[in-house]
């Protein structure tokens, strides 16, 4: 009788285990094929289905909600992969002619973006500094990073703000504002002595006081091995809404005289930065350049844009010192359902293509122009394909069709620092 009861109990236990694994497998399938599709088709999460159908065509990135699914996808422990560095992303561009972006997202069970979210590229793995095994200050000391410049539109501004927040979180101390442009038309921020009666000309900025202003902060590094804070790192944001940004120029009032004393013309903001402001204040050790494609798409055709992109790359190659690490980002697709109507209408009238098709075209021009330069310079680097990695979240993570939720910028800040320090 005892043997019979034992056998019955064992059989019941085995059946329960089998049912559990069967349910777990079914749940995994349901998460990927049902829950995600419902989230993507839900107007409250990702906009109308028509928008999702348009975006998903070029979307090779997947969302996994459980860690076990990551292991099934990679077929091995993802921690055993090579740590992501600039060499991996640069080589990908040289080989395939585009930025790397294949991989998977791990998202929390809600599917909403949070600090638990993480992107896992197919060919390497990130070592985020909040989880790292050595100090950020040691990395910056080794890489000789004491000054960071970020240029671009309002997305670049938000990235800079979140990078400052990241420094504060790691160090446990606040960053200090050391310079702030009072308005987009305030030229005192960019003053350089001895311009010999020449003056800076500015045009009104249409994108608001915060977006149009430049600013500079000093941030403490995290504790070193001896328990003391290392030297501060300076991080500066300068807005650039176009590749050829005419919001700032240098007026040479006495052209004949200025030629004799060696003054160079500065016909746009980038030229003024490269020829005067940065040589006087010191070039950055790291320059993060975010392309303002969202703004360019409303003005230029692709032929003009190609010329402007090549102009930018050539002038940066001529004036930026070889010691400066330049990191070129790409632009990500927008959520059409959240874009203002006047932008959609302008885009339709001028280009007869959607905003996202336009961004895809501009990114391809960007990749083609950068590819030969990456081949020839060890300090010119590229990052992730922002379009590919944001495909699953194209509207979930957008707040207004042009900007993302804060978590996205925080994650990108961590990835940039991780790639830098493991290169």
mmCIF file of C-alpha atoms in Angstrom:
data_model
loop_
_atom_site.group_PDB
_atom_site.id
_atom_site.type_symbol
_atom_site.label_atom_id
_atom_site.label_comp_id
_atom_site.label_asym_id
_atom_site.label_seq_id
_atom_site.Cartn_x
_atom_site.Cartn_y
_atom_site.Cartn_z
ATOM 1 C CA UNK A 1 0.000 0.000 0.000
ATOM 2 C CA UNK A 2 2.834 2.371 0.887
ATOM 3 C CA UNK A 3 4.566 1.650 -2.448
ATOM 4 C CA UNK A 4 1.293 2.356 -4.268
ATOM 5 C CA UNK A 5 0.847 5.719 -2.489
ATOM 6 C CA UNK A 6 4.475 6.656 -3.136
ATOM 7 C CA UNK A 7 4.133 5.811 -6.828
ATOM 8 C CA UNK A 8 0.903 7.788 -7.100
ATOM 9 C CA UNK A 9 2.496 10.827 -5.409
ATOM 10 C CA UNK A 10 5.544 10.628 -7.689
ATOM 11 C CA UNK A 11 3.344 10.411 -10.793
ATOM 12 C CA UNK A 12 1.312 13.405 -9.617
ATOM 13 C CA UNK A 13 4.503 15.406 -9.035
ATOM 14 C CA UNK A 14 5.853 14.576 -12.504
ATOM 15 C CA UNK A 15 2.556 15.550 -14.117
ATOM 16 C CA UNK A 16 2.578 18.863 -12.225
ATOM 17 C CA UNK A 17 6.138 19.600 -13.390
ATOM 18 C CA UNK A 18 5.208 18.761 -16.986
ATOM 19 C CA UNK A 19 2.171 21.042 -16.799
ATOM 20 C CA UNK A 20 4.311 23.874 -15.371
ATOM 21 C CA UNK A 21 6.905 23.704 -18.174
ATOM 22 C CA UNK A 22 4.150 23.426 -20.777
ATOM 23 C CA UNK A 23 2.486 26.530 -19.344
ATOM 24 C CA UNK A 24 5.817 28.367 -19.205
ATOM 25 C CA UNK A 25 6.526 27.569 -22.855
ATOM 26 C CA UNK A 26 3.023 28.637 -23.902
ATOM 27 C CA UNK A 27 3.431 31.816 -21.890
ATOM 28 C CA UNK A 28 6.723 32.651 -23.650
ATOM 29 C CA UNK A 29 5.030 32.208 -27.024
ATOM 30 C CA UNK A 30 2.064 34.285 -25.928
ATOM 31 C CA UNK A 31 4.314 37.104 -24.703
ATOM 32 C CA UNK A 32 6.088 37.403 -28.043
ATOM 33 C CA UNK A 33 3.281 36.715 -30.484
ATOM 34 C CA UNK A 34 0.267 38.104 -28.657
ATOM 35 C CA UNK A 35 1.048 40.613 -25.941
ATOM 36 C CA UNK A 36 3.632 42.554 -27.972
ATOM 37 C CA UNK A 37 1.438 42.674 -31.062
ATOM 38 C CA UNK A 38 -1.459 43.928 -28.971
ATOM 39 C CA UNK A 39 0.754 46.604 -27.434
ATOM 40 C CA UNK A 40 1.990 47.659 -30.855
ATOM 41 C CA UNK A 41 -1.535 47.883 -32.249
ATOM 42 C CA UNK A 42 -2.997 49.665 -29.244
ATOM 43 C CA UNK A 43 -3.499 53.367 -30.124
ATOM 44 C CA UNK A 44 -2.857 54.271 -26.491
ATOM 45 C CA UNK A 45 0.609 52.688 -26.626
ATOM 46 C CA UNK A 46 2.026 52.807 -30.136
ATOM 47 C CA UNK A 47 -0.343 54.848 -32.250
ATOM 48 C CA UNK A 48 -2.547 53.650 -35.086
ATOM 49 C CA UNK A 49 -1.939 50.301 -36.740
ATOM 50 C CA UNK A 50 -1.126 52.002 -40.040
ATOM 51 C CA UNK A 51 1.821 53.745 -38.391
ATOM 52 C CA UNK A 52 3.065 50.493 -36.896
ATOM 53 C CA UNK A 53 2.763 48.704 -40.257
ATOM 54 C CA UNK A 54 4.913 51.424 -41.823
ATOM 55 C CA UNK A 55 7.547 51.309 -39.093
ATOM 56 C CA UNK A 56 7.866 47.572 -38.633
ATOM 57 C CA UNK A 57 9.076 46.981 -42.209
ATOM 58 C CA UNK A 58 12.608 48.044 -41.265
ATOM 59 C CA UNK A 59 12.466 46.797 -37.688
ATOM 60 C CA UNK A 60 14.721 43.811 -36.985
ATOM 61 C CA UNK A 61 14.818 44.440 -33.232
ATOM 62 C CA UNK A 62 12.686 42.314 -30.898
ATOM 63 C CA UNK A 63 11.301 42.782 -27.402
ATOM 64 C CA UNK A 64 11.732 40.078 -24.791
ATOM 65 C CA UNK A 65 10.036 40.395 -21.448
ATOM 66 C CA UNK A 66 11.815 37.545 -19.669
ATOM 67 C CA UNK A 67 15.501 36.840 -19.180
ATOM 68 C CA UNK A 68 15.007 33.184 -20.191
ATOM 69 C CA UNK A 69 13.960 34.347 -23.639
ATOM 70 C CA UNK A 70 17.254 36.222 -24.075
ATOM 71 C CA UNK A 71 19.182 33.005 -23.532
ATOM 72 C CA UNK A 72 16.963 31.165 -26.014
ATOM 73 C CA UNK A 73 17.555 33.922 -28.588
ATOM 74 C CA UNK A 74 21.333 33.982 -28.273
ATOM 75 C CA UNK A 75 21.754 30.263 -27.659
ATOM 76 C CA UNK A 76 24.347 31.018 -24.996
ATOM 77 C CA UNK A 77 24.912 33.137 -21.940
ATOM 78 C CA UNK A 78 24.927 36.715 -23.213
ATOM 79 C CA UNK A 79 27.546 37.653 -20.623
ATOM 80 C CA UNK A 80 30.091 35.537 -22.509
ATOM 81 C CA UNK A 81 29.996 37.889 -25.498
ATOM 82 C CA UNK A 82 32.629 40.526 -26.218
ATOM 83 C CA UNK A 83 31.972 43.836 -24.462
ATOM 84 C CA UNK A 84 30.756 46.517 -26.886
ATOM 85 C CA UNK A 85 33.416 49.016 -27.980
ATOM 86 C CA UNK A 86 33.982 51.526 -30.780
ATOM 87 C CA UNK A 87 35.953 48.948 -32.749
ATOM 88 C CA UNK A 88 32.860 46.738 -33.054
ATOM 89 C CA UNK A 89 30.552 49.545 -34.250
ATOM 90 C CA UNK A 90 33.166 51.133 -36.538
ATOM 91 C CA UNK A 91 33.943 47.797 -38.180
ATOM 92 C CA UNK A 92 30.233 47.163 -38.670
ATOM 93 C CA UNK A 93 29.894 50.457 -40.570
ATOM 94 C CA UNK A 94 32.970 49.706 -42.681
ATOM 95 C CA UNK A 95 31.721 46.207 -43.531
ATOM 96 C CA UNK A 96 27.990 46.797 -44.050
ATOM 97 C CA UNK A 97 27.753 50.533 -44.810
ATOM 98 C CA UNK A 98 25.362 51.247 -41.938
ATOM 99 C CA UNK A 99 25.274 51.516 -38.161
ATOM 100 C CA UNK A 100 24.779 48.335 -36.134
ATOM 101 C CA UNK A 101 21.351 47.894 -34.612
ATOM 102 C CA UNK A 102 20.427 44.217 -34.610
ATOM 103 C CA UNK A 103 19.613 42.828 -31.211
ATOM 104 C CA UNK A 104 16.907 42.527 -28.601
ATOM 105 C CA UNK A 105 15.404 44.634 -25.817
ATOM 106 C CA UNK A 106 14.761 43.278 -22.373
ATOM 107 C CA UNK A 107 11.788 45.154 -20.968
ATOM 108 C CA UNK A 108 10.033 44.847 -17.602
ATOM 109 C CA UNK A 109 6.820 42.767 -17.567
ATOM 110 C CA UNK A 110 4.680 45.882 -18.073
ATOM 111 C CA UNK A 111 6.353 46.499 -21.433
ATOM 112 C CA UNK A 112 6.753 50.152 -20.483
ATOM 113 C CA UNK A 113 10.194 51.820 -20.578
ATOM 114 C CA UNK A 114 11.972 51.917 -17.241
ATOM 115 C CA UNK A 115 15.453 51.747 -15.753
ATOM 116 C CA UNK A 116 15.060 47.948 -15.939
ATOM 117 C CA UNK A 117 15.036 48.124 -19.742
ATOM 118 C CA UNK A 118 18.202 47.041 -21.533
ATOM 119 C CA UNK A 119 19.335 46.618 -25.131
ATOM 120 C CA UNK A 120 21.431 43.592 -26.095
ATOM 121 C CA UNK A 121 23.189 43.886 -29.483
ATOM 122 C CA UNK A 122 23.594 40.646 -31.394
ATOM 123 C CA UNK A 123 27.382 40.839 -31.538
ATOM 124 C CA UNK A 124 28.467 42.328 -28.216
ATOM 125 C CA UNK A 125 27.217 43.173 -24.732
ATOM 126 C CA UNK A 126 27.082 46.446 -22.810
ATOM 127 C CA UNK A 127 28.717 46.876 -19.428
ATOM 128 C CA UNK A 128 26.707 49.737 -17.951
ATOM 129 C CA UNK A 129 28.589 51.821 -15.411
ATOM 130 C CA UNK A 130 25.930 51.572 -12.775
ATOM 131 C CA UNK A 131 26.822 47.869 -12.779
ATOM 132 C CA UNK A 132 30.468 48.167 -13.765
ATOM 133 C CA UNK A 133 33.435 46.717 -11.942
ATOM 134 C CA UNK A 134 35.673 49.785 -12.081
ATOM 135 C CA UNK A 135 35.259 53.508 -11.567
ATOM 136 C CA UNK A 136 34.263 56.024 -14.219
ATOM 137 C CA UNK A 137 36.931 58.409 -12.939
ATOM 138 C CA UNK A 138 39.618 55.790 -13.647
ATOM 139 C CA UNK A 139 38.282 55.388 -17.180
ATOM 140 C CA UNK A 140 38.305 59.150 -17.797
ATOM 141 C CA UNK A 141 41.823 59.386 -16.387
ATOM 142 C CA UNK A 142 43.017 56.617 -18.686
ATOM 143 C CA UNK A 143 41.242 58.095 -21.734
ATOM 144 C CA UNK A 144 42.268 61.649 -20.781
ATOM 145 C CA UNK A 145 38.653 62.867 -20.834
ATOM 146 C CA UNK A 146 38.188 66.131 -18.970
ATOM 147 C CA UNK A 147 35.981 68.061 -21.383
ATOM 148 C CA UNK A 148 32.879 66.821 -23.248
ATOM 149 C CA UNK A 149 30.951 68.761 -25.908
ATOM 150 C CA UNK A 150 27.520 67.752 -27.200
ATOM 151 C CA UNK A 151 26.018 69.470 -30.258
ATOM 152 C CA UNK A 152 22.681 68.954 -31.959
ATOM 153 C CA UNK A 153 19.001 69.734 -31.548
ATOM 154 C CA UNK A 154 16.716 69.329 -28.538
ATOM 155 C CA UNK A 155 17.288 65.554 -28.493
ATOM 156 C CA UNK A 156 20.999 66.234 -28.000
ATOM 157 C CA UNK A 157 20.112 68.665 -25.205
ATOM 158 C CA UNK A 158 18.059 66.008 -23.419
ATOM 159 C CA UNK A 159 20.904 63.511 -23.858
ATOM 160 C CA UNK A 160 23.309 66.003 -22.258
ATOM 161 C CA UNK A 161 20.962 66.630 -19.326
ATOM 162 C CA UNK A 162 20.668 62.905 -18.669
ATOM 163 C CA UNK A 163 24.429 62.437 -18.907
ATOM 164 C CA UNK A 164 24.829 65.124 -16.260
ATOM 165 C CA UNK A 165 22.262 63.315 -14.121
ATOM 166 C CA UNK A 166 24.192 60.076 -14.612
ATOM 167 C CA UNK A 167 27.420 61.714 -13.395
ATOM 168 C CA UNK A 168 25.538 62.981 -10.337
ATOM 169 C CA UNK A 169 24.030 59.556 -9.607
ATOM 170 C CA UNK A 170 27.405 57.808 -9.844
ATOM 171 C CA UNK A 171 29.317 60.378 -7.800
ATOM 172 C CA UNK A 172 26.551 61.171 -5.326
ATOM 173 C CA UNK A 173 27.291 64.883 -5.743
ATOM 174 C CA UNK A 174 25.656 67.643 -7.775
ATOM 175 C CA UNK A 175 27.147 69.127 -10.931
ATOM 176 C CA UNK A 176 27.760 72.873 -10.920
ATOM 177 C CA UNK A 177 26.621 75.302 -13.610
ATOM 178 C CA UNK A 178 29.582 77.450 -14.661
ATOM 179 C CA UNK A 179 28.206 79.230 -17.750
ATOM 180 C CA UNK A 180 24.784 79.749 -19.276
ATOM 181 C CA UNK A 181 23.679 81.632 -22.368
ATOM 182 C CA UNK A 182 20.926 84.035 -21.306
ATOM 183 C CA UNK A 183 19.113 83.602 -24.617
ATOM 184 C CA UNK A 184 19.711 82.197 -28.071
ATOM 185 C CA UNK A 185 20.725 85.708 -29.206
ATOM 186 C CA UNK A 186 23.127 86.408 -26.329
ATOM 187 C CA UNK A 187 26.599 86.557 -27.877
ATOM 188 C CA UNK A 188 28.536 87.108 -24.626
ATOM 189 C CA UNK A 189 28.654 83.341 -24.064
ATOM 190 C CA UNK A 190 30.717 82.987 -27.259
ATOM 191 C CA UNK A 191 32.891 86.072 -26.829
ATOM 192 C CA UNK A 192 36.500 85.691 -27.893
ATOM 193 C CA UNK A 193 38.999 88.546 -27.209
ATOM 194 C CA UNK A 194 40.785 90.456 -29.952
ATOM 195 C CA UNK A 195 38.361 90.049 -32.823
ATOM 196 C CA UNK A 196 39.431 93.506 -33.992
ATOM 197 C CA UNK A 197 36.166 95.382 -34.369
ATOM 198 C CA UNK A 198 34.418 92.390 -35.831
ATOM 199 C CA UNK A 199 31.213 91.224 -34.209
ATOM 200 C CA UNK A 200 29.061 88.141 -33.868
ATOM 201 C CA UNK A 201 25.729 88.312 -35.663
ATOM 202 C CA UNK A 202 22.815 86.164 -34.514
ATOM 203 C CA UNK A 203 19.345 85.399 -35.807
ATOM 204 C CA UNK A 204 16.270 84.800 -33.652
ATOM 205 C CA UNK A 205 15.832 81.205 -32.564
ATOM 206 C CA UNK A 206 12.382 79.709 -33.120
ATOM 207 C CA UNK A 207 12.662 76.727 -30.780
ATOM 208 C CA UNK A 208 12.294 78.249 -27.335
ATOM 209 C CA UNK A 209 14.648 79.685 -24.729
ATOM 210 C CA UNK A 210 15.783 76.356 -23.254
ATOM 211 C CA UNK A 211 16.472 74.636 -26.584
ATOM 212 C CA UNK A 212 18.282 77.640 -28.046
ATOM 213 C CA UNK A 213 20.644 78.314 -25.129
ATOM 214 C CA UNK A 214 24.133 76.913 -24.651
ATOM 215 C CA UNK A 215 25.403 75.939 -21.210
ATOM 216 C CA UNK A 216 28.382 74.397 -19.447
ATOM 217 C CA UNK A 217 28.566 72.322 -16.238
ATOM 218 C CA UNK A 218 31.319 70.890 -14.075
ATOM 219 C CA UNK A 219 30.618 67.424 -12.716
ATOM 220 C CA UNK A 220 32.564 65.534 -10.030
ATOM 221 C CA UNK A 221 33.895 62.117 -10.882
ATOM 222 C CA UNK A 222 33.112 59.133 -8.657
ATOM 223 C CA UNK A 223 35.411 58.159 -5.794
ATOM 224 C CA UNK A 224 38.864 56.932 -6.669
ATOM 225 C CA UNK A 225 40.588 54.012 -4.943
ATOM 226 C CA UNK A 226 41.998 56.327 -2.254
ATOM 227 C CA UNK A 227 38.518 57.548 -1.294
ATOM 228 C CA UNK A 228 38.854 61.063 -2.740
ATOM 229 C CA UNK A 229 36.996 62.683 -5.604
ATOM 230 C CA UNK A 230 38.965 62.995 -8.798
ATOM 231 C CA UNK A 231 39.123 66.166 -10.910
ATOM 232 C CA UNK A 232 35.903 67.512 -12.351
ATOM 233 C CA UNK A 233 34.794 66.823 -15.907
ATOM 234 C CA UNK A 234 33.277 69.698 -17.893
ATOM 235 C CA UNK A 235 30.266 68.941 -20.088
ATOM 236 C CA UNK A 236 28.890 71.543 -22.510
ATOM 237 C CA UNK A 237 25.864 71.653 -24.776
ATOM 238 C CA UNK A 238 25.741 73.906 -27.863
ATOM 239 C CA UNK A 239 22.555 73.758 -29.978
ATOM 240 C CA UNK A 240 22.816 73.220 -33.727
ATOM 241 C CA UNK A 241 19.523 72.827 -35.557
ATOM 242 C CA UNK A 242 21.072 72.557 -39.010
ATOM 243 C CA UNK A 243 24.369 71.281 -40.442
ATOM 244 C CA UNK A 244 24.916 74.747 -41.912
ATOM 245 C CA UNK A 245 23.436 76.678 -39.000
ATOM 246 C CA UNK A 246 23.129 80.366 -39.946
ATOM 247 C CA UNK A 247 21.972 81.445 -36.487
ATOM 248 C CA UNK A 248 25.486 82.746 -35.792
ATOM 249 C CA UNK A 249 28.056 84.408 -38.064
ATOM 250 C CA UNK A 250 31.132 86.567 -37.643
ATOM 251 C CA UNK A 251 30.799 89.922 -39.367
ATOM 252 C CA UNK A 252 34.172 91.127 -40.645
ATOM 253 C CA UNK A 253 33.559 94.887 -40.568
ATOM 254 C CA UNK A 254 36.946 95.821 -41.973
ATOM 255 C CA UNK A 255 37.539 93.073 -44.496
ATOM 256 C CA UNK A 256 40.802 94.401 -45.950
ATOM 257 C CA UNK A 257 42.297 94.956 -42.502
ATOM 258 C CA UNK A 258 41.107 91.653 -41.115
ATOM 259 C CA UNK A 259 42.665 89.741 -43.979
ATOM 260 C CA UNK A 260 46.005 91.297 -43.161
ATOM 261 C CA UNK A 261 45.826 90.362 -39.486
ATOM 262 C CA UNK A 262 44.780 86.817 -40.283
ATOM 263 C CA UNK A 263 41.106 86.702 -39.259
ATOM 264 C CA UNK A 264 39.151 83.922 -40.914
ATOM 265 C CA UNK A 265 35.591 84.320 -42.130
ATOM 266 C CA UNK A 266 32.913 82.468 -40.166
ATOM 267 C CA UNK A 267 29.794 82.183 -42.291
ATOM 268 C CA UNK A 268 27.858 79.923 -39.924
ATOM 269 C CA UNK A 269 27.802 78.679 -36.346
ATOM 270 C CA UNK A 270 29.996 75.622 -36.894
ATOM 271 C CA UNK A 271 32.692 77.716 -38.575
ATOM 272 C CA UNK A 272 32.691 80.168 -35.678
ATOM 273 C CA UNK A 273 32.977 77.343 -33.154
ATOM 274 C CA UNK A 274 35.852 75.675 -35.005
ATOM 275 C CA UNK A 275 37.794 78.811 -35.915
ATOM 276 C CA UNK A 276 37.326 80.954 -32.797
ATOM 277 C CA UNK A 277 35.320 79.709 -29.836
ATOM 278 C CA UNK A 278 36.834 76.240 -29.398
ATOM 279 C CA UNK A 279 40.469 77.231 -30.104
ATOM 280 C CA UNK A 280 40.121 79.975 -27.469
ATOM 281 C CA UNK A 281 38.284 77.891 -24.831
ATOM 282 C CA UNK A 282 39.952 74.589 -25.645
ATOM 283 C CA UNK A 283 38.727 71.797 -27.904
ATOM 284 C CA UNK A 284 36.848 69.008 -26.132
ATOM 285 C CA UNK A 285 38.416 65.649 -25.420
ATOM 286 C CA UNK A 286 35.161 64.033 -26.556
ATOM 287 C CA UNK A 287 32.643 65.533 -28.990
ATOM 288 C CA UNK A 288 29.228 63.879 -29.311
ATOM 289 C CA UNK A 289 27.568 64.999 -32.538
ATOM 290 C CA UNK A 290 23.843 64.314 -32.917
ATOM 291 C CA UNK A 291 22.546 65.049 -36.460
ATOM 292 C CA UNK A 292 19.531 67.417 -36.533
ATOM 293 C CA UNK A 293 17.650 65.416 -39.168
ATOM 294 C CA UNK A 294 14.254 66.243 -37.684
ATOM 295 C CA UNK A 295 14.834 69.911 -38.546
ATOM 296 C CA UNK A 296 16.717 69.301 -41.792
ATOM 297 C CA UNK A 297 13.813 67.238 -43.128
ATOM 298 C CA UNK A 298 11.586 70.322 -43.207
ATOM 299 C CA UNK A 299 13.930 72.428 -45.300
ATOM 300 C CA UNK A 300 16.337 70.696 -47.656
ATOM 301 C CA UNK A 301 16.090 68.206 -50.446
ATOM 302 C CA UNK A 302 18.491 65.276 -50.335
ATOM 303 C CA UNK A 303 20.885 66.771 -52.903
ATOM 304 C CA UNK A 304 21.454 69.886 -50.798
ATOM 305 C CA UNK A 305 21.626 67.834 -47.615
ATOM 306 C CA UNK A 306 24.325 65.594 -49.085
ATOM 307 C CA UNK A 307 26.410 68.684 -49.858
ATOM 308 C CA UNK A 308 25.892 70.036 -46.324
ATOM 309 C CA UNK A 309 26.846 66.714 -44.698
ATOM 310 C CA UNK A 310 30.071 66.486 -46.715
ATOM 311 C CA UNK A 311 30.833 70.125 -45.895
ATOM 312 C CA UNK A 312 30.439 69.401 -42.180
ATOM 313 C CA UNK A 313 32.682 66.337 -42.280
ATOM 314 C CA UNK A 314 35.373 68.126 -44.283
ATOM 315 C CA UNK A 315 35.496 71.217 -42.055
ATOM 316 C CA UNK A 316 35.572 69.117 -38.886
ATOM 317 C CA UNK A 317 38.379 67.079 -40.394
ATOM 318 C CA UNK A 318 40.297 70.297 -41.102
ATOM 319 C CA UNK A 319 39.918 72.021 -37.725
ATOM 320 C CA UNK A 320 39.274 69.435 -34.998
ATOM 321 C CA UNK A 321 42.575 68.216 -33.476
ATOM 322 C CA UNK A 322 43.397 64.533 -33.810
ATOM 323 C CA UNK A 323 43.296 64.019 -30.027
ATOM 324 C CA UNK A 324 39.537 64.788 -29.869
ATOM 325 C CA UNK A 325 37.358 61.701 -29.915
ATOM 326 C CA UNK A 326 34.330 62.416 -32.109
ATOM 327 C CA UNK A 327 31.253 60.247 -31.647
ATOM 328 C CA UNK A 328 28.666 60.449 -34.406
ATOM 329 C CA UNK A 329 25.127 59.422 -33.584
ATOM 330 C CA UNK A 330 22.248 58.668 -35.970
ATOM 331 C CA UNK A 331 18.669 59.893 -35.826
ATOM 332 C CA UNK A 332 15.723 57.693 -34.921
ATOM 333 C CA UNK A 333 12.311 57.375 -36.505
ATOM 334 C CA UNK A 334 9.507 59.520 -35.157
ATOM 335 C CA UNK A 335 5.997 58.618 -34.058
ATOM 336 C CA UNK A 336 3.834 60.071 -36.821
ATOM 337 C CA UNK A 337 0.724 59.818 -34.666
ATOM 338 C CA UNK A 338 2.238 62.245 -32.166
ATOM 339 C CA UNK A 339 3.841 64.709 -34.581
ATOM 340 C CA UNK A 340 2.188 68.151 -34.799
ATOM 341 C CA UNK A 341 -0.134 68.478 -37.792
ATOM 342 C CA UNK A 342 1.757 71.408 -39.310
ATOM 343 C CA UNK A 343 4.955 69.329 -39.472
ATOM 344 C CA UNK A 344 3.190 66.432 -41.156
ATOM 345 C CA UNK A 345 1.540 68.800 -43.624
ATOM 346 C CA UNK A 346 4.793 70.624 -44.410
ATOM 347 C CA UNK A 347 6.589 67.331 -44.896
ATOM 348 C CA UNK A 348 3.881 66.022 -47.213
ATOM 349 C CA UNK A 349 3.845 69.158 -49.347
ATOM 350 C CA UNK A 350 7.609 69.451 -49.713
ATOM 351 C CA UNK A 351 8.785 65.855 -50.003
ATOM 352 C CA UNK A 352 5.696 63.748 -50.673
ATOM 353 C CA UNK A 353 7.150 61.147 -48.308
ATOM 354 C CA UNK A 354 6.594 60.403 -44.652
ATOM 355 C CA UNK A 355 8.864 61.848 -41.977
ATOM 356 C CA UNK A 356 10.267 58.385 -41.259
ATOM 357 C CA UNK A 357 11.048 57.663 -44.897
ATOM 358 C CA UNK A 358 12.851 60.975 -44.952
ATOM 359 C CA UNK A 359 14.886 60.132 -41.852
ATOM 360 C CA UNK A 360 15.808 56.737 -43.344
ATOM 361 C CA UNK A 361 17.086 58.500 -46.472
ATOM 362 C CA UNK A 362 19.075 61.031 -44.455
ATOM 363 C CA UNK A 363 20.622 58.339 -42.275
ATOM 364 C CA UNK A 364 21.825 56.517 -45.403
ATOM 365 C CA UNK A 365 23.499 59.712 -46.644
ATOM 366 C CA UNK A 366 25.059 60.117 -43.188
ATOM 367 C CA UNK A 367 26.436 56.566 -43.189
ATOM 368 C CA UNK A 368 27.871 56.893 -46.699
ATOM 369 C CA UNK A 369 29.659 60.140 -45.840
ATOM 370 C CA UNK A 370 31.086 58.849 -42.547
ATOM 371 C CA UNK A 371 32.213 55.445 -43.823
ATOM 372 C CA UNK A 372 35.497 56.494 -45.513
ATOM 373 C CA UNK A 373 36.405 58.815 -42.642
ATOM 374 C CA UNK A 374 35.957 56.048 -40.074
ATOM 375 C CA UNK A 375 38.368 53.995 -42.168
ATOM 376 C CA UNK A 376 41.095 56.612 -41.905
ATOM 377 C CA UNK A 377 40.819 57.950 -38.346
ATOM 378 C CA UNK A 378 41.064 56.118 -35.042
ATOM 379 C CA UNK A 379 39.334 58.970 -33.179
ATOM 380 C CA UNK A 380 36.205 59.211 -35.362
ATOM 381 C CA UNK A 381 33.626 56.779 -34.058
ATOM 382 C CA UNK A 382 30.011 55.776 -34.564
ATOM 383 C CA UNK A 383 27.293 54.384 -32.326
ATOM 384 C CA UNK A 384 24.101 52.358 -32.628
ATOM 385 C CA UNK A 385 21.505 52.673 -35.359
ATOM 386 C CA UNK A 386 18.908 54.618 -33.370
ATOM 387 C CA UNK A 387 16.153 53.745 -35.844
ATOM 388 C CA UNK A 388 16.628 50.006 -35.516
ATOM 389 C CA UNK A 389 16.899 49.872 -31.761
ATOM 390 C CA UNK A 390 13.856 52.102 -31.201
ATOM 391 C CA UNK A 391 11.587 50.280 -33.668
ATOM 392 C CA UNK A 392 9.698 48.276 -31.032
ATOM 393 C CA UNK A 393 9.118 51.430 -28.975
ATOM 394 C CA UNK A 394 8.599 53.943 -31.775
ATOM 395 C CA UNK A 395 5.513 55.432 -30.116
ATOM 396 C CA UNK A 396 5.614 53.891 -26.631
ATOM 397 C CA UNK A 397 8.822 55.810 -25.874
ATOM 398 C CA UNK A 398 7.893 59.009 -27.710
ATOM 399 C CA UNK A 399 6.214 61.794 -25.789
ATOM 400 C CA UNK A 400 5.462 64.225 -28.633
ATOM 401 C CA UNK A 401 6.571 62.652 -31.896
ATOM 402 C CA UNK A 402 10.061 64.160 -31.691
ATOM 403 C CA UNK A 403 11.361 63.467 -28.167
ATOM 404 C CA UNK A 404 11.653 60.330 -26.082
ATOM 405 C CA UNK A 405 10.895 59.610 -22.451
ATOM 406 C CA UNK A 406 13.765 60.346 -20.074
ATOM 407 C CA UNK A 407 14.699 56.678 -19.660
ATOM 408 C CA UNK A 408 15.751 56.464 -23.336
ATOM 409 C CA UNK A 409 18.287 59.296 -22.955
ATOM 410 C CA UNK A 410 19.563 57.833 -19.700
ATOM 411 C CA UNK A 411 20.159 54.445 -21.329
ATOM 412 C CA UNK A 412 21.916 56.054 -24.310
ATOM 413 C CA UNK A 413 24.164 58.034 -21.922
ATOM 414 C CA UNK A 414 25.143 54.826 -20.158
ATOM 415 C CA UNK A 415 25.811 53.056 -23.462
ATOM 416 C CA UNK A 416 28.016 55.910 -24.740
ATOM 417 C CA UNK A 417 30.146 55.871 -21.581
ATOM 418 C CA UNK A 418 30.299 52.074 -21.595
ATOM 419 C CA UNK A 419 31.475 51.969 -25.221
ATOM 420 C CA UNK A 420 34.023 54.728 -24.585
ATOM 421 C CA UNK A 421 35.525 53.081 -21.512
ATOM 422 C CA UNK A 422 35.750 49.623 -23.074
ATOM 423 C CA UNK A 423 37.420 50.866 -26.279
#
